């Protein structure tokens, strides 16, 4: 609110109902997609604990469950898998784009650009209003193509030919096949599948919120997912998984951990630790740690021991503040064991999270309202405009 006094000067009064830096503790909408209990370290997707889905489900089934809100019948799951497969192949135009990208480009930037390119020439629906069917179609197209783009770009930048998908394989197995050009062992495909399940959804995390802010303007699904990928990229969010491995490699061994942590300045952030909601161990980190331990090869044994020591020292120092490993601390070990290059870690996260983003877009659009918070203005009032020649 602003009012003028007799000298024609404004005074402003800001009487917002609520202020929360970084929107901590604010609920902005209702959702039935997932729930996090940050005190006890519990995560459920539509009522089912993540541990149970990780053990019994597949990524395709979990994605269907998130998007359609029911566990699929065999026929529904088959149709959904076929729908994804219908989009997985890259065409010559896609390959041409990928070959034109600079080889030094980060896979997250490539993914972002590819999803944006997918909206051309007519992917964005510019009609006013929205249609669930066309949003769903775009979402499935994006999910189908994401793994192909990521895998093909990695091959192209290494001077290799992209590998066409094998539609007999699962979503996870097909990704490993297109990346490595070798049929993955059943165990390897299952472990990636499990990682995708664990990363498929996580409430109103920053990237889901970013996706929904864009989608709430009734922008198309492609633009909304591009916003999600861009938001996920940051180191305070999904980008942390890549940084964790780089940090641990830079430490050089468990014997240097204590010194490294003690040398941290107050404002430094340890990647893979801490969470806005969890004040205890992230349940996904607990599962990933077990697989990281089982899978880590002799070659990475020192790195894994460095991580264990790191967790130990951090727990003593930061545990009382509620800072524990999050999903990004151990996931990189699992990806590394599957032969996935470090710079691709966050794009795999994005590929998995697409299911959650799409589920949220569809859900929120049922009762859409534009996101439009306020900022508390702390700038000058009644400042004078000085002509440029007098400055
Ligand atoms: N390392 C060091 N200190 C930390 C960390 C950390 N990783 N996380 C939180 N803190 C400290 C802060 O310094 C701050 O201390 P202070 O109160 O003495 O000033 C306090 O904990 C609270 O920090 P906030 O930034 O307010 O907490 P917030 O809830 O915003 O942080 C975040 C969440 C951004 C994830 C943070 O824990 C962090 O930066 N972690 C490292 C990056 C990371 O791993 N991100 C991935 C998160 S999981 C995901 O997005 C997939």
Coordinates of C-alpha atoms and ligand atoms in Angstrom, one line a residue:
X1 CA 0.0 0.0 0.0
X2 CA 1.3 3.5 -0.8
X3 CA 0.1 7.0 0.3
X4 CA 1.3 10.5 -0.5
X5 CA 1.9 13.3 2.0
X6 CA 1.5 17.0 1.4
X7 CA 5.0 17.3 -0.1
X8 CA 3.8 14.8 -2.7
X9 CA 6.0 12.1 -1.2
X10 CA 5.1 8.4 -1.0
X11 CA 5.3 6.4 2.2
X12 CA 4.8 2.7 1.7
X13 CA 3.2 0.3 4.1
X14 CA 3.7 -3.4 3.6
X15 CA 1.2 -5.6 5.5
X16 CA 1.7 -9.0 4.1
X17 CA 0.1 -11.8 6.0
X18 CA 3.1 -13.9 6.1
X19 CA 6.8 -13.8 5.3
X20 CA 9.0 -16.9 5.1
X21 CA 12.6 -16.6 3.7
X22 CA 12.8 -19.3 1.0
X23 CA 9.2 -20.2 1.7
X24 CA 10.2 -22.5 4.5
X25 CA 7.3 -24.0 6.3
X26 CA 4.8 -22.7 3.7
X27 CA 2.2 -25.0 2.1
X28 CA 1.2 -23.6 -1.3
X29 CA -1.2 -26.2 -2.6
X30 CA -2.8 -29.6 -1.8
X31 CA -1.4 -32.7 -3.3
X32 CA -2.0 -36.5 -3.1
X33 CA 1.2 -37.4 -4.9
X34 CA 3.8 -37.8 -2.1
X35 CA 4.4 -37.1 1.6
X36 CA 7.6 -36.6 3.5
X37 CA 8.0 -36.9 7.3
X38 CA 11.2 -35.1 7.8
X39 CA 11.5 -35.9 11.5
X40 CA 11.3 -39.7 11.2
X41 CA 12.8 -39.9 7.7
X42 CA 9.7 -41.3 5.9
X43 CA 8.8 -40.8 2.2
X44 CA 5.6 -42.2 0.7
X45 CA 4.4 -42.0 -2.9
X46 CA 0.6 -42.0 -2.9
X47 CA 0.5 -43.8 0.4
X48 CA 3.1 -46.5 -0.3
X49 CA 6.5 -46.3 1.4
X50 CA 9.4 -45.7 -0.9
X51 CA 11.2 -48.8 0.5
X52 CA 8.3 -51.0 -0.7
X53 CA 8.2 -49.5 -4.1
X54 CA 12.0 -49.8 -4.4
X55 CA 11.8 -53.5 -3.6
X56 CA 8.7 -54.5 -5.5
X57 CA 8.0 -52.0 -8.3
X58 CA 9.6 -50.9 -11.5
X59 CA 10.3 -47.4 -12.7
X60 CA 7.6 -47.6 -15.4
X61 CA 5.0 -48.9 -12.8
X62 CA 6.0 -46.2 -10.3
X63 CA 5.8 -43.5 -13.0
X64 CA 2.3 -44.7 -14.0
X65 CA 1.3 -44.8 -10.3
X66 CA 2.5 -41.2 -9.8
X67 CA 0.9 -39.9 -13.0
X68 CA -2.4 -41.8 -13.0
X69 CA -2.9 -42.2 -9.3
X70 CA -3.6 -45.9 -9.4
X71 CA -1.3 -49.0 -9.5
X72 CA -1.7 -50.2 -13.1
X73 CA -3.2 -53.4 -14.3
X74 CA -1.0 -55.5 -16.5
X75 CA -2.8 -54.1 -19.6
X76 CA -2.4 -50.5 -18.4
X77 CA 1.3 -51.0 -17.7
X78 CA 1.8 -52.5 -21.1
X79 CA 0.1 -49.7 -22.8
X80 CA 2.1 -47.1 -20.8
X81 CA 5.4 -48.8 -21.6
X82 CA 4.4 -48.9 -25.3
X83 CA 3.5 -45.2 -25.2
X84 CA 6.9 -44.4 -23.7
X85 CA 8.6 -46.7 -26.3
X86 CA 6.8 -45.0 -29.1
X87 CA 8.9 -41.9 -28.4
X88 CA 12.2 -43.3 -27.4
X89 CA 13.9 -43.4 -30.8
X90 CA 15.7 -40.3 -31.9
X91 CA 15.2 -39.2 -35.5
X92 CA 17.8 -37.8 -37.9
X93 CA 16.9 -34.3 -36.9
X94 CA 17.4 -35.1 -33.2
X95 CA 20.9 -36.6 -33.9
X96 CA 21.7 -33.6 -36.0
X97 CA 21.0 -31.2 -33.1
X98 CA 23.0 -33.3 -30.8
X99 CA 26.0 -33.4 -33.2
X100 CA 25.8 -29.6 -33.4
X101 CA 26.1 -29.1 -29.7
X102 CA 29.5 -28.2 -28.3
X103 CA 31.1 -31.4 -26.9
X104 CA 32.0 -29.5 -23.7
X105 CA 28.3 -28.8 -23.0
X106 CA 27.1 -30.1 -19.7
X107 CA 24.5 -32.9 -20.1
X108 CA 22.0 -30.9 -18.1
X109 CA 22.2 -28.1 -20.5
X110 CA 21.9 -30.5 -23.4
X111 CA 18.8 -32.1 -21.8
X112 CA 17.2 -28.7 -21.2
X113 CA 17.8 -27.6 -24.7
X114 CA 16.5 -30.9 -26.2
X115 CA 13.3 -30.7 -24.2
X116 CA 12.9 -27.1 -25.4
X117 CA 13.6 -28.2 -29.0
X118 CA 11.0 -31.0 -28.6
X119 CA 8.3 -28.3 -28.4
X120 CA 9.1 -27.2 -31.9
X121 CA 7.4 -26.6 -34.2
X122 CA 4.0 -27.1 -32.6
X123 CA 4.6 -28.8 -29.2
X124 CA 3.5 -25.8 -27.2
X125 CA -0.3 -25.6 -27.1
X126 CA -1.0 -21.9 -27.4
X127 CA -4.7 -22.2 -27.1
X128 CA -6.1 -20.5 -24.0
X129 CA -7.0 -23.1 -21.4
X130 CA -5.5 -26.6 -21.1
X131 CA -6.3 -30.1 -22.0
X132 CA -5.3 -33.0 -19.8
X133 CA -4.9 -35.3 -22.8
X134 CA -2.5 -33.1 -24.7
X135 CA -0.5 -32.4 -21.5
X136 CA -0.2 -36.1 -20.8
X137 CA 0.8 -36.8 -24.4
X138 CA 3.6 -34.2 -24.2
X139 CA 4.7 -35.5 -20.8
X140 CA 5.0 -39.1 -22.1
X141 CA 6.9 -37.9 -25.1
X142 CA 9.4 -36.1 -22.9
X143 CA 9.8 -39.1 -20.6
X144 CA 10.3 -41.4 -23.6
X145 CA 12.9 -39.2 -25.2
X146 CA 15.0 -38.0 -22.2
X147 CA 17.1 -41.2 -21.8
X148 CA 17.8 -41.3 -25.5
X149 CA 19.1 -37.7 -25.6
X150 CA 21.3 -38.1 -22.6
X151 CA 22.8 -41.4 -23.8
X152 CA 23.3 -40.3 -27.4
X153 CA 25.0 -37.0 -26.5
X154 CA 27.5 -38.9 -24.3
X155 CA 28.3 -41.2 -27.2
X156 CA 28.5 -38.4 -29.7
X157 CA 30.9 -36.4 -27.6
X158 CA 33.1 -39.5 -27.2
X159 CA 33.2 -39.8 -31.0
X160 CA 30.9 -42.9 -31.1
X161 CA 27.6 -43.5 -33.0
X162 CA 24.3 -43.2 -31.1
X163 CA 22.7 -46.6 -30.4
X164 CA 19.1 -47.1 -31.3
X165 CA 16.9 -48.4 -28.5
X166 CA 15.9 -52.0 -28.0
X167 CA 12.2 -52.0 -27.2
X168 CA 12.4 -55.4 -25.6
X169 CA 14.3 -53.8 -22.7
X170 CA 13.0 -51.9 -19.7
X171 CA 13.3 -48.1 -19.5
X172 CA 16.4 -48.4 -17.2
X173 CA 18.0 -51.3 -19.2
X174 CA 17.4 -49.4 -22.5
X175 CA 19.2 -46.4 -21.2
X176 CA 22.3 -48.5 -20.2
X177 CA 22.2 -50.2 -23.6
X178 CA 22.0 -46.9 -25.5
X179 CA 24.8 -45.4 -23.3
X180 CA 27.2 -48.3 -23.3
X181 CA 26.3 -50.3 -26.4
X182 CA 26.2 -53.5 -24.4
X183 CA 23.2 -55.3 -23.0
X184 CA 23.3 -54.6 -19.2
X185 CA 23.3 -57.5 -16.8
X186 CA 19.9 -58.0 -15.2
X187 CA 21.3 -56.9 -11.8
X188 CA 22.7 -53.6 -13.3
X189 CA 19.4 -52.8 -15.0
X190 CA 17.5 -53.5 -11.8
X191 CA 19.8 -51.2 -9.8
X192 CA 19.3 -48.3 -12.1
X193 CA 15.6 -49.0 -12.1
X194 CA 15.7 -48.8 -8.3
X195 CA 17.6 -45.5 -8.5
X196 CA 15.0 -44.1 -10.9
X197 CA 12.2 -45.1 -8.5
X198 CA 13.9 -43.4 -5.6
X199 CA 14.3 -40.2 -7.6
X200 CA 10.9 -40.2 -9.3
X201 CA 9.1 -37.8 -6.9
X202 CA 9.8 -35.7 -3.8
X203 CA 7.0 -33.3 -2.9
X204 CA 7.4 -29.6 -3.4
X205 CA 11.1 -29.7 -3.9
X206 CA 12.6 -26.6 -5.7
X207 CA 12.5 -28.2 -9.2
X208 CA 8.9 -29.3 -8.8
X209 CA 8.0 -25.9 -7.5
X210 CA 9.8 -24.3 -10.5
X211 CA 7.9 -26.6 -12.8
X212 CA 4.6 -25.6 -11.2
X213 CA 5.3 -21.9 -11.2
X214 CA 5.8 -22.1 -15.0
X215 CA 2.9 -24.5 -15.5
X216 CA 0.6 -22.3 -13.3
X217 CA 0.8 -19.6 -16.0
X218 CA -0.7 -22.2 -18.4
X219 CA 2.6 -22.3 -20.3
X220 CA 3.0 -25.7 -22.1
X221 CA 4.4 -28.9 -20.5
X222 CA 7.7 -28.5 -22.4
X223 CA 8.4 -25.1 -20.9
X224 CA 7.4 -26.3 -17.5
X225 CA 9.8 -29.3 -17.6
X226 CA 12.5 -27.0 -18.9
X227 CA 12.0 -24.9 -15.8
X228 CA 12.2 -28.1 -13.7
X229 CA 15.5 -29.2 -15.3
X230 CA 17.0 -25.8 -14.9
X231 CA 16.0 -25.7 -11.3
X232 CA 17.3 -29.2 -10.6
X233 CA 20.7 -28.3 -12.0
X234 CA 21.8 -26.1 -9.1
X235 CA 24.2 -27.4 -6.5
X236 CA 21.8 -26.8 -3.7
X237 CA 19.4 -29.3 -5.3
X238 CA 20.1 -32.1 -7.8
X239 CA 23.5 -30.8 -9.0
X240 CA 24.9 -31.8 -5.6
X241 CA 25.2 -35.5 -6.6
X242 CA 28.0 -34.7 -9.2
X243 CA 29.7 -32.4 -6.7
X244 CA 29.8 -35.0 -3.9
X245 CA 32.0 -37.4 -6.0
X246 CA 34.2 -34.5 -7.1
X247 CA 34.6 -33.4 -3.4
X248 CA 35.4 -36.9 -2.2
X249 CA 37.9 -37.4 -5.0
X250 CA 39.6 -34.1 -4.1
X251 CA 40.0 -35.2 -0.4
X252 CA 42.3 -38.0 -1.4
X253 CA 41.4 -40.6 1.3
X254 CA 39.7 -41.2 4.7
X255 CA 42.8 -40.0 6.6
X256 CA 42.2 -36.4 5.2
X257 CA 38.5 -36.2 6.0
X258 CA 38.7 -34.6 9.4
X259 CA 41.1 -32.0 8.3
X260 CA 38.9 -31.2 5.3
X261 CA 35.8 -30.8 7.3
X262 CA 37.5 -28.8 10.1
X263 CA 38.9 -26.4 7.5
X264 CA 35.4 -25.5 6.2
X265 CA 34.3 -22.0 6.8
X266 CA 30.9 -21.2 8.3
X267 CA 29.3 -20.3 5.0
X268 CA 30.7 -23.4 3.1
X269 CA 28.2 -26.0 2.2
X270 CA 29.0 -29.7 2.2
X271 CA 27.4 -31.3 -0.8
X272 CA 25.1 -34.2 -0.2
X273 CA 24.3 -33.2 3.4
X274 CA 21.4 -31.3 4.8
X275 CA 17.8 -30.9 3.6
X276 CA 15.0 -28.4 4.1
X277 CA 12.6 -31.1 5.2
X278 CA 14.6 -34.0 6.5
X279 CA 16.2 -33.4 9.9
X280 CA 17.4 -37.0 10.0
X281 CA 18.8 -39.4 7.5
X282 CA 17.0 -39.2 4.1
X283 CA 15.4 -42.6 3.6
X284 CA 16.6 -42.7 0.0
X285 CA 20.2 -42.2 1.2
X286 CA 19.8 -45.2 3.5
X287 CA 18.8 -47.5 0.6
X288 CA 21.4 -46.0 -1.8
X289 CA 24.2 -46.4 0.8
X290 CA 23.5 -50.2 1.0
X291 CA 23.7 -50.5 -2.8
X292 CA 26.8 -48.3 -2.9
X293 CA 28.5 -50.6 -0.4
X294 CA 27.6 -53.7 -2.3
X295 CA 28.5 -52.4 -5.7
X296 CA 31.6 -50.3 -5.2
X297 CA 34.5 -52.0 -6.9
X298 CA 38.1 -52.4 -5.6
X299 CA 39.1 -49.4 -7.7
X300 CA 36.7 -47.1 -5.8
X301 CA 37.2 -48.6 -2.4
X302 CA 39.2 -45.7 -1.0
X303 CA 36.6 -43.3 -2.3
X304 CA 33.9 -45.2 -0.5
X305 CA 35.9 -45.4 2.7
X306 CA 36.3 -41.7 2.4
X307 CA 32.6 -41.3 2.2
X308 CA 32.0 -43.5 5.2
X309 CA 34.5 -41.5 7.3
X310 CA 33.0 -38.3 6.0
X311 CA 29.5 -39.3 7.2
X312 CA 31.0 -40.3 10.6
X313 CA 32.8 -37.0 11.1
X314 CA 29.8 -35.0 9.8
X315 CA 27.4 -36.8 12.1
X316 CA 29.4 -35.8 15.2
X317 CA 29.8 -32.3 14.0
X318 CA 26.4 -31.5 12.3
X319 CA 24.1 -34.3 13.5
X320 CA 22.9 -32.2 16.5
X321 CA 21.8 -29.5 13.9
X322 CA 19.8 -32.1 12.0
X323 CA 22.2 -32.2 9.0
X324 CA 22.5 -35.7 7.6
X325 CA 23.3 -37.3 4.2
X326 CA 20.6 -36.6 1.6
X327 CA 19.8 -38.6 -1.5
X328 CA 22.8 -37.1 -3.4
X329 CA 25.5 -38.4 -1.0
X330 CA 25.6 -42.0 -2.0
X331 CA 23.8 -42.0 -5.4
X332 CA 27.0 -41.2 -7.3
X333 CA 28.6 -44.4 -6.1
X334 CA 25.8 -46.4 -7.6
X335 CA 26.0 -44.6 -10.9
X336 CA 29.8 -44.9 -10.9
X337 CA 29.6 -48.6 -10.4
X338 CA 27.2 -48.8 -13.4
X339 CA 29.8 -47.1 -15.5
X340 CA 27.9 -43.8 -15.8
X341 CA 30.2 -40.7 -16.1
X342 CA 30.1 -38.2 -13.2
X343 CA 28.8 -35.3 -15.4
X344 CA 25.7 -37.3 -16.2
X345 CA 24.6 -37.9 -12.7
X346 CA 22.2 -35.0 -12.5
X347 CA 20.7 -35.7 -15.9
X348 CA 19.8 -39.2 -14.6
X349 CA 18.1 -37.5 -11.7
X350 CA 16.1 -35.3 -14.1
X351 CA 15.2 -38.3 -16.3
X352 CA 13.7 -40.0 -13.2
X353 CA 12.0 -36.9 -11.8
X354 CA 10.2 -36.2 -15.0
X355 CA 7.5 -38.6 -13.7
X356 CA 7.0 -36.5 -10.6
X357 CA 7.0 -33.2 -12.5
X358 CA 4.4 -34.5 -14.9
X359 CA 2.2 -35.9 -12.2
X360 CA 2.3 -32.5 -10.4
X361 CA 1.6 -30.5 -13.6
X362 CA -1.5 -32.6 -14.2
X363 CA -2.7 -32.5 -10.6
X364 CA -2.1 -28.8 -10.1
X365 CA -3.9 -27.9 -13.4
X366 CA -7.1 -29.5 -12.0
X367 CA -7.3 -26.5 -9.6
X368 CA -4.9 -24.2 -11.2
X369 CA -4.1 -20.8 -9.6
X370 CA -1.2 -18.6 -10.7
X371 CA 1.7 -18.5 -8.3
X372 CA 2.4 -14.9 -7.5
X373 CA 4.0 -14.2 -4.1
X374 CA 5.3 -10.7 -3.1
X375 CA 8.7 -9.5 -2.1
X376 CA 9.2 -7.2 0.9
X377 CA 10.4 -4.0 -0.7
X378 CA 13.5 -2.6 1.1
X379 CA 14.7 -0.2 -1.5
X380 CA 14.5 3.6 -1.5
X381 CA 11.3 5.5 -1.6
X382 CA 10.9 9.0 -3.1
X383 CA 14.2 8.7 -4.9
X384 CA 14.8 11.5 -7.5
X385 CA 15.4 10.9 -11.2
X386 CA 18.7 12.7 -12.2
X387 CA 19.0 13.3 -16.0
X388 CA 21.9 11.3 -17.5
X389 CA 24.0 14.3 -18.3
X390 CA 24.0 15.4 -14.6
X391 CA 25.1 12.0 -13.2
Ligands
LIG1 N1 26.8 -28.0 4.9 C1 27.1 -27.1 5.9 N2 26.1 -26.5 6.6 C2 24.9 -26.7 6.3 C3 24.5 -27.6 5.2 C4 25.6 -28.2 4.6 N3 25.3 -29.1 3.6 N4 23.2 -27.6 5.1 C5 22.7 -26.8 6.0 N5 23.7 -26.2 6.7 C6 23.6 -25.2 7.8 C7 23.6 -23.8 7.3 O1 24.9 -23.3 7.3 C8 22.8 -23.1 8.3 O2 23.6 -22.9 9.5 P1 23.3 -21.6 10.5 O3 21.9 -21.8 11.0 O4 24.4 -21.8 11.5 O5 23.5 -20.4 9.6 C9 21.7 -24.2 8.7 O6 22.3 -25.4 8.4 C10 20.4 -24.0 7.9 O7 20.8 -23.8 6.6 P2 19.7 -23.4 5.5 O8 20.5 -23.0 4.2 O9 18.8 -22.4 6.0 O10 18.9 -24.7 5.3 P3 18.1 -25.1 4.1 O11 16.9 -25.8 4.6 O12 17.7 -23.9 3.3 O13 19.1 -26.0 3.3 C11 20.0 -27.3 1.6 C12 18.8 -27.0 2.5 C13 20.0 -26.1 0.6 C14 19.8 -28.6 0.9 C15 21.3 -27.3 2.4 O14 21.2 -28.3 3.4 C16 22.5 -27.5 1.5 O15 23.1 -26.5 1.0 N6 23.0 -28.7 1.3 C17 24.1 -29.0 0.4 C18 23.7 -29.1 -1.0 C19 22.9 -30.4 -1.2 O16 23.4 -31.5 -0.8 N7 21.8 -30.3 -1.9 C20 21.0 -31.4 -2.2 C21 19.7 -31.5 -1.3 S1 18.8 -32.9 -1.7 C22 18.1 -32.5 -3.2 O17 17.8 -31.4 -3.5 C23 17.9 -33.6 -4.1

